mmCIF file of C-alpha atoms and ligand atoms in Angstrom:
data_model
loop_
_atom_site.group_PDB
_atom_site.id
_atom_site.type_symbol
_atom_site.label_atom_id
_atom_site.label_comp_id
_atom_site.label_asym_id
_atom_site.label_seq_id
_atom_site.Cartn_x
_atom_site.Cartn_y
_atom_site.Cartn_z
ATOM 1 C CA PRO A 15 -9.598 -0.061 -4.897
ATOM 2 C CA PHE A 16 -11.983 2.841 -4.243
ATOM 3 C CA ASP A 17 -10.529 5.977 -2.498
ATOM 4 C CA SER A 18 -13.910 5.597 -0.308
ATOM 5 C CA ALA A 19 -17.168 4.179 0.172
ATOM 6 C CA VAL A 20 -20.235 6.040 1.485
ATOM 7 C CA PHE A 21 -23.356 4.541 2.967
ATOM 8 C CA ASN A 22 -25.609 7.569 2.553
ATOM 9 C CA ALA A 23 -28.799 7.475 4.600
ATOM 10 C CA CYS A 24 -29.118 3.618 4.331
ATOM 11 C CA PHE A 25 -26.594 2.158 7.086
ATOM 12 C CA GLY A 26 -29.621 1.960 9.575
ATOM 13 C CA ASN A 27 -31.169 -0.092 6.763
ATOM 14 C CA VAL A 28 -28.744 -2.679 6.075
ATOM 15 C CA PHE A 29 -29.450 -6.211 7.134
ATOM 16 C CA ASP A 30 -25.832 -6.445 8.724
ATOM 17 C CA GLN A 31 -23.953 -3.370 9.899
ATOM 18 C CA THR A 32 -20.694 -5.714 10.397
ATOM 19 C CA GLU A 33 -21.201 -7.657 7.289
ATOM 20 C CA SER A 34 -21.798 -4.707 5.384
ATOM 21 C CA LEU A 35 -18.879 -2.623 6.712
ATOM 22 C CA ALA A 36 -16.349 -5.253 6.135
ATOM 23 C CA ALA A 37 -17.709 -5.766 2.439
ATOM 24 C CA ALA A 38 -17.526 -1.909 1.874
ATOM 25 C CA ALA A 39 -13.744 -1.614 3.257
ATOM 26 C CA ALA A 40 -12.815 -4.969 1.122
ATOM 27 C CA ASN A 41 -13.095 -2.600 -2.219
ATOM 28 C CA VAL A 42 -11.164 0.374 -0.436
ATOM 29 C CA ARG A 43 -7.623 1.301 -0.953
ATOM 30 C CA PRO A 44 -5.591 1.209 2.002
ATOM 31 C CA GLY A 45 -5.671 4.973 3.632
ATOM 32 C CA GLY A 46 -8.795 5.293 2.126
ATOM 33 C CA SER A 47 -12.345 5.930 3.816
ATOM 34 C CA VAL A 48 -15.599 4.315 4.579
ATOM 35 C CA PHE A 49 -18.415 6.907 5.498
ATOM 36 C CA ALA A 50 -21.810 6.180 7.172
ATOM 37 C CA THR A 51 -23.626 9.449 6.523
ATOM 38 C CA HIS A 52 -27.108 10.746 7.049
ATOM 39 C CA PRO A 53 -28.551 14.480 6.271
ATOM 40 C CA LEU A 54 -31.127 14.224 8.411
ATOM 41 C CA GLY A 55 -29.227 13.187 11.764
ATOM 42 C CA ALA A 56 -29.033 9.974 14.106
ATOM 43 C CA ASP A 57 -32.153 10.670 15.673
ATOM 44 C CA PHE A 58 -33.919 10.967 12.656
ATOM 45 C CA VAL A 59 -32.989 7.437 12.257
ATOM 46 C CA ALA A 60 -33.446 6.118 15.640
ATOM 47 C CA GLU A 61 -37.202 7.270 14.734
ATOM 48 C CA LEU A 62 -37.469 5.524 11.606
ATOM 49 C CA LYS A 63 -36.301 2.402 13.683
ATOM 50 C CA GLU A 64 -38.934 3.027 16.160
ATOM 51 C CA ILE A 65 -41.806 3.229 13.804
ATOM 52 C CA ASP A 66 -40.890 0.326 11.746
ATOM 53 C CA ASP A 67 -37.780 -2.076 12.598
ATOM 54 C CA SER A 68 -38.226 -4.018 9.382
ATOM 55 C CA VAL A 69 -37.394 -1.373 7.810
ATOM 56 C CA VAL A 70 -35.111 0.497 9.532
ATOM 57 C CA ARG A 71 -33.355 -2.179 11.454
ATOM 58 C CA HIS A 72 -30.269 -0.479 13.254
ATOM 59 C CA GLU A 73 -29.550 2.847 14.738
ATOM 60 C CA LEU A 74 -26.332 4.526 13.523
ATOM 61 C CA PRO A 75 -23.240 4.465 15.764
ATOM 62 C CA ARG A 76 -23.214 7.218 18.261
ATOM 63 C CA SER A 77 -19.796 6.732 19.766
ATOM 64 C CA LEU A 78 -15.902 6.074 18.241
ATOM 65 C CA GLU A 79 -16.223 2.952 20.258
ATOM 66 C CA ALA A 80 -19.580 1.815 19.056
ATOM 67 C CA ALA A 81 -18.261 2.170 15.548
ATOM 68 C CA GLN A 82 -15.294 0.572 16.324
ATOM 69 C CA GLU A 83 -16.862 -2.395 17.462
ATOM 70 C CA LEU A 84 -18.844 -2.876 14.155
ATOM 71 C CA ALA A 85 -15.300 -2.638 12.101
ATOM 72 C CA PRO A 86 -13.130 -5.430 10.850
ATOM 73 C CA PRO A 87 -9.809 -5.220 12.370
ATOM 74 C CA PHE A 88 -8.049 -3.144 9.366
ATOM 75 C CA LEU A 89 -10.713 -0.440 9.726
ATOM 76 C CA HIS A 90 -10.245 2.349 12.473
ATOM 77 C CA ALA A 91 -13.162 4.483 13.728
ATOM 78 C CA TYR A 92 -11.709 8.135 13.229
ATOM 79 C CA GLU A 93 -14.123 10.810 12.987
ATOM 80 C CA LEU A 94 -17.666 11.238 14.109
ATOM 81 C CA VAL A 95 -19.831 14.250 13.620
ATOM 82 C CA ASP A 96 -23.504 13.863 15.332
ATOM 83 C CA SER A 97 -25.261 16.856 15.293
ATOM 84 C CA ALA A 98 -28.839 17.664 15.451
ATOM 85 C CA ASP A 99 -29.713 17.532 11.614
ATOM 86 C CA PHE A 100 -26.048 16.118 10.083
ATOM 87 C CA TYR A 101 -24.465 12.570 11.154
ATOM 88 C CA SER A 102 -21.380 11.506 9.737
ATOM 89 C CA MET A 103 -19.196 8.409 10.975
ATOM 90 C CA ARG A 104 -15.906 8.250 9.157
ATOM 91 C CA TRP A 105 -13.647 4.782 9.176
ATOM 92 C CA THR A 106 -10.302 4.734 7.659
ATOM 93 C CA ARG A 107 -8.626 1.965 6.338
ATOM 94 C CA GLU A 108 -4.644 0.944 7.483
ATOM 95 C CA PRO A 109 -2.410 3.023 4.902
ATOM 96 C CA TYR A 110 -0.933 -0.425 3.641
ATOM 97 C CA ALA A 111 -1.491 -4.199 3.355
ATOM 98 C CA PRO A 112 1.171 -6.198 5.121
ATOM 99 C CA MET A 113 2.940 -8.608 2.699
ATOM 100 C CA GLN A 114 0.380 -11.595 2.299
ATOM 101 C CA LYS A 115 3.221 -14.243 3.360
ATOM 102 C CA GLY A 116 5.510 -12.485 5.576
ATOM 103 C CA LEU A 117 8.198 -10.131 4.760
ATOM 104 C CA LEU A 118 9.513 -10.282 1.341
ATOM 105 C CA HIS A 119 13.404 -10.663 1.104
ATOM 106 C CA LEU A 120 14.580 -10.396 -2.311
ATOM 107 C CA ARG A 121 18.392 -10.143 -3.555
ATOM 108 C CA GLY A 122 19.558 -9.962 -6.896
ATOM 109 C CA PRO A 123 22.351 -8.330 -9.588
ATOM 110 C CA VAL A 124 20.602 -5.055 -10.843
ATOM 111 C CA ALA A 125 19.826 -5.110 -14.404
ATOM 112 C CA ARG A 126 19.554 -2.145 -17.240
ATOM 113 C CA GLY A 127 16.146 -0.566 -17.390
ATOM 114 C CA TYR A 128 13.968 0.192 -20.425
ATOM 115 C CA GLY A 129 15.581 3.365 -21.553
ATOM 116 C CA ARG A 130 12.633 5.508 -20.290
ATOM 117 C CA GLY A 131 14.941 7.445 -18.060
ATOM 118 C CA SER A 132 13.559 7.045 -14.748
ATOM 119 C CA LYS A 133 16.927 9.339 -13.892
ATOM 120 C CA LYS A 134 15.356 11.865 -15.837
ATOM 121 C CA LEU A 135 11.623 11.944 -14.293
ATOM 122 C CA GLY A 136 13.721 12.413 -10.828
ATOM 123 C CA PHE A 137 13.198 8.755 -9.743
ATOM 124 C CA PRO A 138 16.045 6.676 -10.470
ATOM 125 C CA THR A 139 15.406 3.116 -10.090
ATOM 126 C CA ALA A 140 17.573 -0.115 -9.991
ATOM 127 C CA ASN A 141 15.809 -2.983 -11.367
ATOM 128 C CA LEU A 142 15.351 -6.849 -10.474
ATOM 129 C CA PRO A 143 13.466 -8.692 -13.575
ATOM 130 C CA GLU A 144 11.052 -11.176 -12.565
ATOM 131 C CA PRO A 145 12.919 -13.721 -14.340
ATOM 132 C CA LEU A 146 15.754 -13.836 -11.926
ATOM 133 C CA PHE A 147 13.458 -15.531 -9.160
ATOM 134 C CA ALA A 148 11.563 -17.571 -11.996
ATOM 135 C CA ASP A 149 12.364 -20.683 -9.925
ATOM 136 C CA GLU A 150 11.041 -19.214 -6.467
ATOM 137 C CA GLY A 151 7.886 -18.201 -8.270
ATOM 138 C CA VAL A 152 7.110 -15.461 -6.023
ATOM 139 C CA ILE A 153 6.803 -12.430 -8.273
ATOM 140 C CA GLN A 154 4.335 -13.731 -10.642
ATOM 141 C CA ASP A 155 1.935 -14.236 -7.540
ATOM 142 C CA LEU A 156 2.196 -10.648 -6.675
ATOM 143 C CA GLN A 157 -0.464 -8.269 -7.692
ATOM 144 C CA ALA A 158 1.070 -5.372 -10.016
ATOM 145 C CA GLY A 159 1.497 -2.348 -7.891
ATOM 146 C CA VAL A 160 3.662 -0.762 -5.379
ATOM 147 C CA ASN A 161 5.397 -1.926 -1.987
ATOM 148 C CA PHE A 162 7.779 -0.007 0.199
ATOM 149 C CA GLY A 163 10.603 -1.447 2.333
ATOM 150 C CA ILE A 164 13.990 -1.374 2.896
ATOM 151 C CA ALA A 165 17.016 -1.401 0.477
ATOM 152 C CA GLN A 166 20.305 -2.182 0.861
ATOM 153 C CA LEU A 167 23.222 -1.147 -1.672
ATOM 154 C CA ARG A 168 26.763 -1.069 -1.072
ATOM 155 C CA GLY A 169 26.401 -1.457 2.459
ATOM 156 C CA GLN A 170 24.455 1.304 2.953
ATOM 157 C CA ILE A 171 20.284 1.344 3.901
ATOM 158 C CA TYR A 172 17.848 3.078 2.400
ATOM 159 C CA THR A 173 13.844 3.647 2.488
ATOM 160 C CA ALA A 174 12.585 2.189 -0.655
ATOM 161 C CA VAL A 175 9.332 2.273 -2.857
ATOM 162 C CA CYS A 176 9.208 -0.291 -5.181
ATOM 163 C CA ASN A 177 7.151 -0.949 -7.958
ATOM 164 C CA ILE A 178 6.165 -4.176 -9.403
ATOM 165 C CA GLY A 179 4.818 -4.612 -12.962
ATOM 166 C CA TYR A 180 4.858 -3.091 -16.442
ATOM 167 C CA SER A 181 4.712 0.580 -16.171
ATOM 168 C CA PRO A 182 1.248 0.811 -18.418
ATOM 169 C CA THR A 183 1.459 4.578 -18.364
ATOM 170 C CA PHE A 184 3.992 4.247 -21.409
ATOM 171 C CA ALA A 185 1.766 2.661 -23.628
ATOM 172 C CA GLY A 186 3.702 0.590 -26.555
ATOM 173 C CA ALA A 187 6.908 0.953 -24.559
ATOM 174 C CA GLU A 188 5.424 -1.020 -21.129
ATOM 175 C CA ASN A 189 8.253 -3.430 -19.981
ATOM 176 C CA PRO A 190 8.459 -6.656 -21.614
ATOM 177 C CA THR A 191 8.391 -8.926 -18.501
ATOM 178 C CA LYS A 192 7.482 -8.033 -15.264
ATOM 179 C CA ILE A 193 9.897 -6.218 -12.905
ATOM 180 C CA VAL A 194 10.838 -5.182 -9.396
ATOM 181 C CA GLU A 195 11.790 -1.452 -9.485
ATOM 182 C CA ALA A 196 13.129 0.296 -6.754
ATOM 183 C CA HIS A 197 13.538 3.719 -6.223
ATOM 184 C CA LEU A 198 16.196 4.034 -3.212
ATOM 185 C CA CYS A 199 14.870 7.209 -1.267
ATOM 186 C CA ASP A 200 17.326 9.874 -0.240
ATOM 187 C CA TYR A 201 20.307 7.769 -2.324
ATOM 188 C CA SER A 202 22.310 10.664 -3.675
ATOM 189 C CA SER A 203 24.168 10.277 -6.880
ATOM 190 C CA SER A 204 27.589 11.373 -7.185
ATOM 191 C CA SER A 205 27.935 11.085 -11.238
ATOM 192 C CA SER A 206 25.454 10.906 -13.683
ATOM 193 C CA LYS A 207 27.003 7.447 -14.798
ATOM 194 C CA ASP A 208 26.206 5.794 -11.200
ATOM 195 C CA ASP A 209 24.030 3.122 -12.008
ATOM 196 C CA PHE A 210 25.072 0.347 -10.299
ATOM 197 C CA TYR A 211 24.465 -2.320 -12.801
ATOM 198 C CA ASP A 212 25.310 -5.699 -11.929
ATOM 199 C CA GLU A 213 25.649 -4.887 -8.494
ATOM 200 C CA ILE A 214 23.998 -6.710 -5.439
ATOM 201 C CA LEU A 215 20.662 -5.036 -4.456
ATOM 202 C CA ASP A 216 19.061 -6.211 -1.140
ATOM 203 C CA LEU A 217 15.185 -5.579 -0.845
ATOM 204 C CA LEU A 218 12.821 -5.960 2.115
ATOM 205 C CA LEU A 219 9.347 -5.451 1.094
ATOM 206 C CA VAL A 220 7.306 -4.922 4.163
ATOM 207 C CA GLY A 221 3.612 -3.727 2.500
ATOM 208 C CA TYR A 222 1.799 -2.779 -0.548
ATOM 209 C CA LEU A 223 0.678 0.740 -0.667
ATOM 210 C CA ARG A 224 -1.366 0.533 -4.223
ATOM 211 C CA PRO A 225 -2.025 -0.866 -7.216
ATOM 212 C CA GLU A 226 -0.323 -0.240 -10.385
ATOM 213 C CA LYS A 227 -2.191 2.270 -12.893
ATOM 214 C CA LYS A 228 -1.927 3.681 -16.332
ATOM 215 C CA PHE A 229 -1.957 7.116 -15.718
ATOM 216 C CA PRO A 230 -2.953 9.654 -18.022
ATOM 217 C CA GLY A 231 0.447 11.316 -18.283
ATOM 218 C CA LEU A 232 3.677 11.794 -16.412
ATOM 219 C CA PRO A 233 2.718 14.722 -14.211
ATOM 220 C CA ALA A 234 0.036 12.302 -12.465
ATOM 221 C CA LEU A 235 2.642 9.393 -12.203
ATOM 222 C CA LEU A 236 5.198 11.724 -10.748
ATOM 223 C CA ALA A 237 2.900 12.864 -8.286
ATOM 224 C CA ALA A 238 1.762 9.358 -7.433
ATOM 225 C CA ILE A 239 5.371 8.355 -6.999
ATOM 226 C CA THR A 240 6.057 11.599 -4.518
ATOM 227 C CA ASN A 241 3.164 10.355 -2.407
ATOM 228 C CA ASP A 242 4.369 6.842 -2.686
ATOM 229 C CA VAL A 243 7.924 8.035 -1.366
ATOM 230 C CA GLU A 244 6.189 9.943 1.547
ATOM 231 C CA MET A 245 4.053 7.572 2.683
ATOM 232 C CA ALA A 246 6.917 4.853 2.738
ATOM 233 C CA LYS A 247 9.103 7.681 4.918
ATOM 234 C CA ASP A 248 6.007 8.256 7.430
ATOM 235 C CA LEU A 249 5.369 4.333 7.840
ATOM 236 C CA LEU A 250 9.068 3.509 8.088
ATOM 237 C CA LYS A 251 9.123 5.762 11.117
ATOM 238 C CA GLN A 252 6.782 4.091 13.324
ATOM 239 C CA PRO A 253 8.362 2.610 16.277
ATOM 240 C CA HIS A 254 6.588 -0.786 14.945
ATOM 241 C CA PHE A 255 9.410 -1.033 12.031
ATOM 242 C CA ALA A 256 12.421 0.470 14.124
ATOM 243 C CA HIS A 257 13.983 -3.239 13.993
ATOM 244 C CA LEU A 258 14.325 -3.107 10.420
ATOM 245 C CA SER A 259 17.575 -2.347 10.105
ATOM 246 C CA VAL A 260 21.074 -3.478 9.200
ATOM 247 C CA SER A 261 20.810 -6.299 11.955
ATOM 248 C CA HIS A 262 18.159 -8.057 9.716
ATOM 249 C CA PRO A 263 18.924 -11.537 9.180
ATOM 250 C CA ALA A 264 18.153 -11.178 5.717
ATOM 251 C CA LEU A 265 20.836 -8.501 5.373
ATOM 252 C CA ALA A 266 23.960 -10.243 6.515
ATOM 253 C CA PRO A 267 26.578 -10.876 4.404
ATOM 254 C CA LEU A 268 26.117 -13.504 2.205
ATOM 255 C CA PRO A 269 28.543 -15.391 0.239
ATOM 256 C CA ALA A 270 28.852 -14.759 -3.530
ATOM 257 C CA SER A 271 27.172 -17.829 -4.742
ATOM 258 C CA THR A 272 24.157 -16.624 -3.130
ATOM 259 C CA ASN A 273 23.753 -13.701 -5.696
ATOM 260 C CA THR A 274 20.233 -14.110 -6.280
ATOM 261 C CA MET A 275 17.353 -15.051 -3.793
ATOM 262 C CA ALA A 276 13.540 -14.716 -2.784
ATOM 263 C CA LYS A 277 12.422 -15.870 0.349
ATOM 264 C CA TYR A 278 9.566 -14.905 2.970
ATOM 265 C CA TYR A 279 10.652 -14.562 6.422
ATOM 266 C CA GLN A 280 7.231 -15.196 8.652
ATOM 267 C CA GLU A 281 8.562 -13.078 11.673
ATOM 268 C CA PHE A 282 10.036 -10.072 11.727
HETATM 269 N N1 RBF B 2 4.143 3.212 -13.438
HETATM 270 C C1 RBF B 2 3.179 3.115 -14.072
HETATM 271 O O1 RBF B 2 3.111 3.325 -15.381
HETATM 272 N N2 RBF B 2 2.253 3.148 -13.113
HETATM 273 C C2 RBF B 2 2.464 3.395 -11.678
HETATM 274 O O2 RBF B 2 1.430 3.383 -10.973
HETATM 275 C C3 RBF B 2 3.796 3.457 -11.241
HETATM 276 N N3 RBF B 2 4.087 3.677 -10.042
HETATM 277 C C4 RBF B 2 5.555 3.887 -9.795
HETATM 278 C C5 RBF B 2 5.827 3.855 -8.566
HETATM 279 C C6 RBF B 2 6.926 3.901 -7.766
HETATM 280 C C7 RBF B 2 7.380 4.122 -6.297
HETATM 281 C C8 RBF B 2 8.183 4.068 -8.927
HETATM 282 C C9 RBF B 2 9.506 3.726 -8.343
HETATM 283 C C10 RBF B 2 7.484 3.432 -10.271
HETATM 284 C C11 RBF B 2 6.430 3.400 -10.983
HETATM 285 N N4 RBF B 2 6.006 3.273 -12.207
HETATM 286 C C12 RBF B 2 4.865 3.391 -12.405
HETATM 287 C C13 RBF B 2 7.113 3.066 -13.287
HETATM 288 C C14 RBF B 2 7.750 4.079 -13.676
HETATM 289 O O3 RBF B 2 6.634 3.897 -15.249
HETATM 290 C C15 RBF B 2 9.077 3.686 -14.313
HETATM 291 O O4 RBF B 2 9.813 4.048 -12.731
HETATM 292 C C16 RBF B 2 9.604 5.056 -15.503
HETATM 293 O O5 RBF B 2 8.938 4.623 -16.320
HETATM 294 C C17 RBF B 2 11.123 4.727 -15.711
HETATM 295 O O6 RBF B 2 11.436 3.324 -15.946
HETATM 296 MG MG1 MG B 3 15.762 1.940 -13.495
#
């Protein structure tokens, strides 16, 4: 996905503005933007349409309301600059994509990592390898990328950012299988041996933030993870997510025999 898509000096010319906007937005990442801009302003476009509306079929939207009417549900008319000699309309995409089949609950015993030392990197992770959930077949279907949600470990709840994938940045030392790697935000480790291997971790994944990327180096990877953490914390502060807490049925105590599970909740 691109950070943004720009219709410069041509949004009046497209055959169908609604369809064009939806097609552009589909190629923009959650949190990204779509722009329609014109360096000569919206009046100029309106004049061209007057002259020949088989070439310039549409005017440019002149209000946020009009811009919202053209947009698919996940795009928001965000900012309009409509001055005499410059026009810029910006729509923004929702900052995340909800999990397609509902809230995803994963539970399993924390496995050892691959010794690249996520703790040293400043983002310790608890790992649930994909083969744990092979029967349910849910992880194979997910696009490699970063999701956010909440985690429960030792009876405590944390905001979680969760990479599902192979760590391609570590060329030659990628994960041998797809893994679910969760960083528990604000977990304060009391000792360096505090690894919670084999302890039961619950994850409730709410939405998808971005694809997994092969970064040119560690600083870029760490900057991206820092940003993921901020996004996740911000999103989970929304009143919309207030019910995601210890009281969620997925986090109720289960018999020890249900140590591993993967299940979608249609409703929160
Ligand atoms: N590894 C990558 O190679 N690319 C990524 O985009 C990526 N994103 C991550 C996002 C989060 C929130 C976390 C916790 C990890 C991510 N990783 C990514 C995995 C990272 O490489 C791994 O945690 C360390 O190598 C330690 O195993
Ligand atoms: Mg780890």
